[in-house]
Coordinates of C-alpha atoms and ligand atoms in Angstrom, one line a residue:
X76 CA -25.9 -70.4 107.1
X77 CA -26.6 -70.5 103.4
X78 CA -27.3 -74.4 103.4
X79 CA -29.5 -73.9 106.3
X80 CA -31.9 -71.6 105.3
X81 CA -32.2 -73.5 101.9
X82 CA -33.2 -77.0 103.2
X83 CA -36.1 -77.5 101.2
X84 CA -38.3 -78.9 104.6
X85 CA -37.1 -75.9 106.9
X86 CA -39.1 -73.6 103.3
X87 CA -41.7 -75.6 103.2
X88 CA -42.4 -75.4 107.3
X89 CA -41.4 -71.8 107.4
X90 CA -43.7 -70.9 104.5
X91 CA -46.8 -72.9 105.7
X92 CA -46.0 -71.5 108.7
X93 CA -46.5 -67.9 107.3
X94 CA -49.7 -68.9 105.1
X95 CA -51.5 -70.6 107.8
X96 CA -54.2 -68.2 109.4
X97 CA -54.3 -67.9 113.6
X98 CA -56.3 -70.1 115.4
X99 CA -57.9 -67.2 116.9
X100 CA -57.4 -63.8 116.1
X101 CA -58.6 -60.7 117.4
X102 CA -58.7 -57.3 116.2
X103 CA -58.7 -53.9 117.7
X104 CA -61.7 -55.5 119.7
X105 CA -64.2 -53.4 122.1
X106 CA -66.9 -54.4 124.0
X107 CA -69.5 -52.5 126.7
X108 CA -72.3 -54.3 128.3
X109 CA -75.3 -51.8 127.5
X110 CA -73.1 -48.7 127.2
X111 CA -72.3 -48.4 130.9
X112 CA -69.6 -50.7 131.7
X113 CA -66.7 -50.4 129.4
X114 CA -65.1 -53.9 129.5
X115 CA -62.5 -53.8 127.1
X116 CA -61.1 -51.1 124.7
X117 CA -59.0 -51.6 121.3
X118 CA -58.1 -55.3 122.1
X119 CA -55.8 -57.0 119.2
X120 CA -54.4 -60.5 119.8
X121 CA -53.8 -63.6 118.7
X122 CA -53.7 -67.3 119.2
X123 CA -51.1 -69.3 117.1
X124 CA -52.5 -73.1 116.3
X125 CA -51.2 -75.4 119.1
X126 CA -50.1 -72.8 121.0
X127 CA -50.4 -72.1 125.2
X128 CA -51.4 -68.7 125.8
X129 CA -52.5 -67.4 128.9
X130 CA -54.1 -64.3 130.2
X131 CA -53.6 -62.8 133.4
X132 CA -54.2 -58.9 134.4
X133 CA -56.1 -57.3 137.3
X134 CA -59.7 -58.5 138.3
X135 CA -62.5 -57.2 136.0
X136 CA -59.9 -56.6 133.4
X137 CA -62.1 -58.3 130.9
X138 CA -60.3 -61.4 130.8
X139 CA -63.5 -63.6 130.6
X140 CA -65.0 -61.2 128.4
X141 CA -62.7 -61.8 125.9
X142 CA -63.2 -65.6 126.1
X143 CA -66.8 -64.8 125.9
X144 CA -65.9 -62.8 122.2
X145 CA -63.9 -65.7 120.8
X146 CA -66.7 -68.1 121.7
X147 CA -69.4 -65.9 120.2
X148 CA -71.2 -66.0 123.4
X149 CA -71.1 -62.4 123.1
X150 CA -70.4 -60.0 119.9
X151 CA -68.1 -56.6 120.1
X152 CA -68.7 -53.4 120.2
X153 CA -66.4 -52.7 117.8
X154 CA -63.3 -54.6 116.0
X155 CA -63.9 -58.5 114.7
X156 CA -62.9 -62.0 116.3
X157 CA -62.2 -64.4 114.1
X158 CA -61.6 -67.9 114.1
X159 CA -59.6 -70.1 111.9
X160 CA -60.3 -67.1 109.7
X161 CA -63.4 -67.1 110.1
X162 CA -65.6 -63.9 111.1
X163 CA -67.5 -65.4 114.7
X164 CA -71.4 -64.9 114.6
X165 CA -72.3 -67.7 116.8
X166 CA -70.3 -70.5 118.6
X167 CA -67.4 -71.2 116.4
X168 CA -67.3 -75.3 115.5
X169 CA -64.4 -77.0 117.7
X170 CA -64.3 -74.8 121.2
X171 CA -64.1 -76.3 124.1
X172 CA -64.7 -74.1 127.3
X173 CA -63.9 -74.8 130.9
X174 CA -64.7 -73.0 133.5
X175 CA -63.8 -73.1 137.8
X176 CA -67.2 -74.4 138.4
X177 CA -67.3 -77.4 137.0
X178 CA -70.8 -77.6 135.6
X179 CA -71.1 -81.6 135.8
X180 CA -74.8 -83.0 135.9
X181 CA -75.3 -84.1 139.9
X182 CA -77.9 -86.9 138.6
X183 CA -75.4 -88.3 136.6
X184 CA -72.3 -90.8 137.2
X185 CA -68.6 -89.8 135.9
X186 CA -69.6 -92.3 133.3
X187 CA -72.6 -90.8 132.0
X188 CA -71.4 -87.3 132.5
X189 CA -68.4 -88.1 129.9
X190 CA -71.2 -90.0 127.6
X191 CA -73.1 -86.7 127.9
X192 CA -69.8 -84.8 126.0
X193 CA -69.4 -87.7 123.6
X194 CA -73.4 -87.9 122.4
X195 CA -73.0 -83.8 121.8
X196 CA -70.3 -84.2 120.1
X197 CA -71.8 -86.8 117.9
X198 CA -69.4 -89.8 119.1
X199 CA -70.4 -93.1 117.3
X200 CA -73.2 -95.0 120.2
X201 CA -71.2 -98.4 119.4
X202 CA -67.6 -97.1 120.2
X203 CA -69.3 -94.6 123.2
X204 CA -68.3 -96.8 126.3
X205 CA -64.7 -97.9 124.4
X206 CA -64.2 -94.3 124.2
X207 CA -65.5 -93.3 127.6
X208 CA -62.8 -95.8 128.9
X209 CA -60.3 -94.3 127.2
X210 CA -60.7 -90.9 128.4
X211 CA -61.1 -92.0 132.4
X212 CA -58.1 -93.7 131.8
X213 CA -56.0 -90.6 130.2
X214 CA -57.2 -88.7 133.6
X215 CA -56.3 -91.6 135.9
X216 CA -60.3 -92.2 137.2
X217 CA -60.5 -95.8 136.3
X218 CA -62.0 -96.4 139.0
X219 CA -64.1 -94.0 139.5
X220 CA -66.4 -94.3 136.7
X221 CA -69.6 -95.2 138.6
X222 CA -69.3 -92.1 141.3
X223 CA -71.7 -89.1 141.5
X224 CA -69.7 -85.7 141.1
X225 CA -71.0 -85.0 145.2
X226 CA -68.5 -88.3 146.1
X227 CA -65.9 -86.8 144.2
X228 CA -62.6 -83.9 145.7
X229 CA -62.6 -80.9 143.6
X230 CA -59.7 -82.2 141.8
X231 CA -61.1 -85.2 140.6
X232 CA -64.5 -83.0 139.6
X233 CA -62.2 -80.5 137.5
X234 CA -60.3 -84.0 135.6
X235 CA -64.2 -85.5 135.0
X236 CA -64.8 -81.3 133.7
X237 CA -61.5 -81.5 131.4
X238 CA -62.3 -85.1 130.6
X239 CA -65.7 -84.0 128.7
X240 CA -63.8 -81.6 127.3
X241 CA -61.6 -83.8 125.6
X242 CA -64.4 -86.1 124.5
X243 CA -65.3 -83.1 121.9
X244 CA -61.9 -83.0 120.5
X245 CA -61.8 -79.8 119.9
X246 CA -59.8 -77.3 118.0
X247 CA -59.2 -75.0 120.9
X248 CA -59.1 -74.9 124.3
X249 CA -60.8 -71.3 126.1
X250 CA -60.6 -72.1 130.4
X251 CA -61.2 -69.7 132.4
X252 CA -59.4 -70.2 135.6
X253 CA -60.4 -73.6 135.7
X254 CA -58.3 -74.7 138.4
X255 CA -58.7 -70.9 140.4
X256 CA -61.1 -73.1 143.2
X257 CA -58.4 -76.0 143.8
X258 CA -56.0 -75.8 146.9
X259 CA -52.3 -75.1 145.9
X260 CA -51.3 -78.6 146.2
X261 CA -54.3 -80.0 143.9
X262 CA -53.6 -76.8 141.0
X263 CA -50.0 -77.8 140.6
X264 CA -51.3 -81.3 140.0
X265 CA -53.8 -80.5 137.4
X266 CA -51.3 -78.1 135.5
X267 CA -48.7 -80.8 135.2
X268 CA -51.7 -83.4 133.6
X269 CA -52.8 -80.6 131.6
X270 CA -49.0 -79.9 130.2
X271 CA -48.8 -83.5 129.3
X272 CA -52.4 -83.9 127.6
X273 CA -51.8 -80.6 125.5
X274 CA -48.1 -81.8 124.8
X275 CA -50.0 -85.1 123.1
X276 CA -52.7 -83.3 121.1
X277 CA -50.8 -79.8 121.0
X278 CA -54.5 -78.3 119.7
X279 CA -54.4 -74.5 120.6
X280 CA -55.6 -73.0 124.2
X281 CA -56.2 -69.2 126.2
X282 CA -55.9 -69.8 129.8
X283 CA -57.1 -67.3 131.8
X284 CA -55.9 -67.2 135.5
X285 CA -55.2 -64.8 138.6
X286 CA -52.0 -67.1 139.4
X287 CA -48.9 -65.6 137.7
X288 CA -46.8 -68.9 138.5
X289 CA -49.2 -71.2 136.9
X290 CA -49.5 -69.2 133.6
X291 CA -45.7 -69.1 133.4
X292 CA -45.0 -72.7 134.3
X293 CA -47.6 -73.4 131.7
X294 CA -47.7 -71.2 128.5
X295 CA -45.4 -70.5 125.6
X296 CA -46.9 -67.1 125.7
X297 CA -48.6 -64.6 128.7
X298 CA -50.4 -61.8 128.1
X299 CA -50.4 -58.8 130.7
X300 CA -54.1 -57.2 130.5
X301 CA -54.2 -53.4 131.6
X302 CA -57.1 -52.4 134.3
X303 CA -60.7 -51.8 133.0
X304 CA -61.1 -50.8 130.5
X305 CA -59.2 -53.8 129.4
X306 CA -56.2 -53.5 127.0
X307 CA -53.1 -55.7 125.8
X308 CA -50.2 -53.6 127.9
X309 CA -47.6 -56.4 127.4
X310 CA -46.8 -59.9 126.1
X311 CA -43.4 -62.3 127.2
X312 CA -42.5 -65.2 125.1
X313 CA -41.5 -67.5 127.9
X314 CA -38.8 -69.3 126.5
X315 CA -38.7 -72.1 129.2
X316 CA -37.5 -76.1 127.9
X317 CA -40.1 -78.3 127.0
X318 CA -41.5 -80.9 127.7
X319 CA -41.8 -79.0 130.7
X320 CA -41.9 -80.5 134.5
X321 CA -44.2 -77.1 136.0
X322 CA -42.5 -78.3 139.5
X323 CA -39.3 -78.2 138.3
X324 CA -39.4 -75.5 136.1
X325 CA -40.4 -73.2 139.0
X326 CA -36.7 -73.6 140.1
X327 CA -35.1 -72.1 137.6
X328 CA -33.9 -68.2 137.5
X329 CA -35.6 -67.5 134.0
X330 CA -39.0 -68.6 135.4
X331 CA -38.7 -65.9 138.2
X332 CA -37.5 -63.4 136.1
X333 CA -40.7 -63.5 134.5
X334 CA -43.0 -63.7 137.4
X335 CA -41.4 -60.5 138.3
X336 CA -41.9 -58.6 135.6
X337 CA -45.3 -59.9 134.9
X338 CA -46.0 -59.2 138.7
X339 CA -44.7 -55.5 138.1
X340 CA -47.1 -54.6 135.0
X341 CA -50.0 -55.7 136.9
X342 CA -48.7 -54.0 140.4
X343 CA -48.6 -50.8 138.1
X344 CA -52.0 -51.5 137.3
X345 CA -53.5 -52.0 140.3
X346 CA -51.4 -48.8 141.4
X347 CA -52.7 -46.9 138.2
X348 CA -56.6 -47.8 139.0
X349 CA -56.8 -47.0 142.4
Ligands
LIG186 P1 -62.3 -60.5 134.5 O1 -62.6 -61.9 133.9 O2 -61.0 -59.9 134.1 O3 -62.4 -60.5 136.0 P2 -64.8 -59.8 133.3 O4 -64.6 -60.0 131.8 O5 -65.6 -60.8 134.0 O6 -63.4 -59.5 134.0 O7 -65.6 -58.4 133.4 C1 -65.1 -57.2 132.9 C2 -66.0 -56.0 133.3 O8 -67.3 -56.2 132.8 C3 -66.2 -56.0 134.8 O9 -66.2 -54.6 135.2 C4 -67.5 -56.6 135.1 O10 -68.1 -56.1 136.2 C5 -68.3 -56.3 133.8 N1 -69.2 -57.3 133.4 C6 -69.0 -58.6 133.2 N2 -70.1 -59.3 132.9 C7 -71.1 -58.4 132.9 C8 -72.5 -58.4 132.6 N3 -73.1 -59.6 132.3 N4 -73.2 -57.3 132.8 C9 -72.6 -56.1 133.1 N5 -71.3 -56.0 133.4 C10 -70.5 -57.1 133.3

């Protein structure tokens, strides 16, 4: 035990592990939209760096709302947000949001939409098209390049959606339900390409969703919202095996064991509101 906790790596990881600050860390957060509408009350949370987290809770919860705090899109009532220790004012550098619509430009081809994310992000012109490439190849639309979003499924709209995402780089990940408009088949698809992009670049990300499966199959950690007002009411460490297969994984006994208890804190919820 004694030579284990010793080895000089296992220190040094453990102690940068304990000196480096949250991706994103929230505390005792409230926010009302002109004094009316409580969204969310005494919110304190956390994202680690590189880690999954996912959100789920009853409807008007807040759950966007928070995303909105993090991203400085809006400020709080009360409490601070703060970002790579960082107090947020205005739209942190490195955030990358993604949303259900998928907000692509209809005049533009899958090419030029990816280009788009590239130019904003200040992408070299030269190494642009190399790049562009690249990225239709990680999302397996090759071919596809030259299409208008209205020739594409939804599926293949949310992949050129994540695609210019990924053509920031950024730090973290905030996507908010982003594959909530998908059919079943087409979601459990997605997840699994999102699993195996995030296992490459392992960059931190809150995924907010209705779908209890998906945030299980998916996250290292879910967090149970409580009805409006929002609050944190619980958090499970899903300790699942990765690299994770999100098919597979939905076979095993763990994996239900914490649907149903997630499913139970929101049940209560729903039960408690109405
Ligand atoms: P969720 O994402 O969990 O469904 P939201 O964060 O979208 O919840 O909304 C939380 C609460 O704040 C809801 O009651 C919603 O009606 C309200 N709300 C959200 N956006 C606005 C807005 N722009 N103006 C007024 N109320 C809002």
């Amino acid at each position: 035990m004694n030579a284990i906790v010793s080895d000089p790596e296992l220190v040094r990881q453990a102690s940068l592990h304990a000196i480096a600050a949250p991706a994103v860390e929230i505390r005792n957060a409230a926010m009302d939209y002109g004094g009316t509408v409580l969204a969310l009350a005494d919110v304190s949370l956390t994202l680690r760096e590189g880690e999954f987290l996912s959100i789920v809770g009853p409807s008007g919860c807040g759950k966007s709302t928070l995303l909105k705090l993090i991203s400085g899109l809006a400020a709080p009532a009360a409490g601070e947000v703060l970002v790579r220790g960082q107090r947020v004012t205005e739209t942190p550098p490195g955030i990358g949001f993604m949303f259900q619509r998928d907000v692509l430009l209809p005049w533009a081809t899958v090419r030029e939409n990816i280009a788009v994310g590239l130019e904003c992000a200040g992408h070299p012109a030269g190494t642009r098209e190399q790049r562009v490439d690249e990225l239709l190849k990680l999302i397996g639309l090759e071919q596809f390049g030259g299409y208008y979003p209205r020739a594409l499924s939804g599926g293949m709209r949310q992949r050129v959606a994540l695609c210019r995402i990924l053509a920031y780089s950024p730090d973290i990940y905030l996507m908010d339900e982003p594959f909530g408009a998908l059919d079943a088949q087409t979601k459990l698809l997605m997840g699994q390409e999102l699993l195996s992009i995030w296992s490459r670049f392992r960059k931190g990300i809150i995924f907010v969703t209705h779908d209890i499966e998906e945030a299980v199959s998916l996250s290292d950690r879910v967090v149970v919202m409580t009805g409006r007002p929002g609050r944190i009411k619980s958090e499970y460490d899903i300790d699942l095996p990765r690299p994770r297969d999100s098919r597979h994984v939905r076979k095993l006994p763990a994996f239900h064991r914490y649907v149903d208890a997630i499913w139970n804190d929101i049940m209560s919820e729903s039960v408690r509101a109405a």
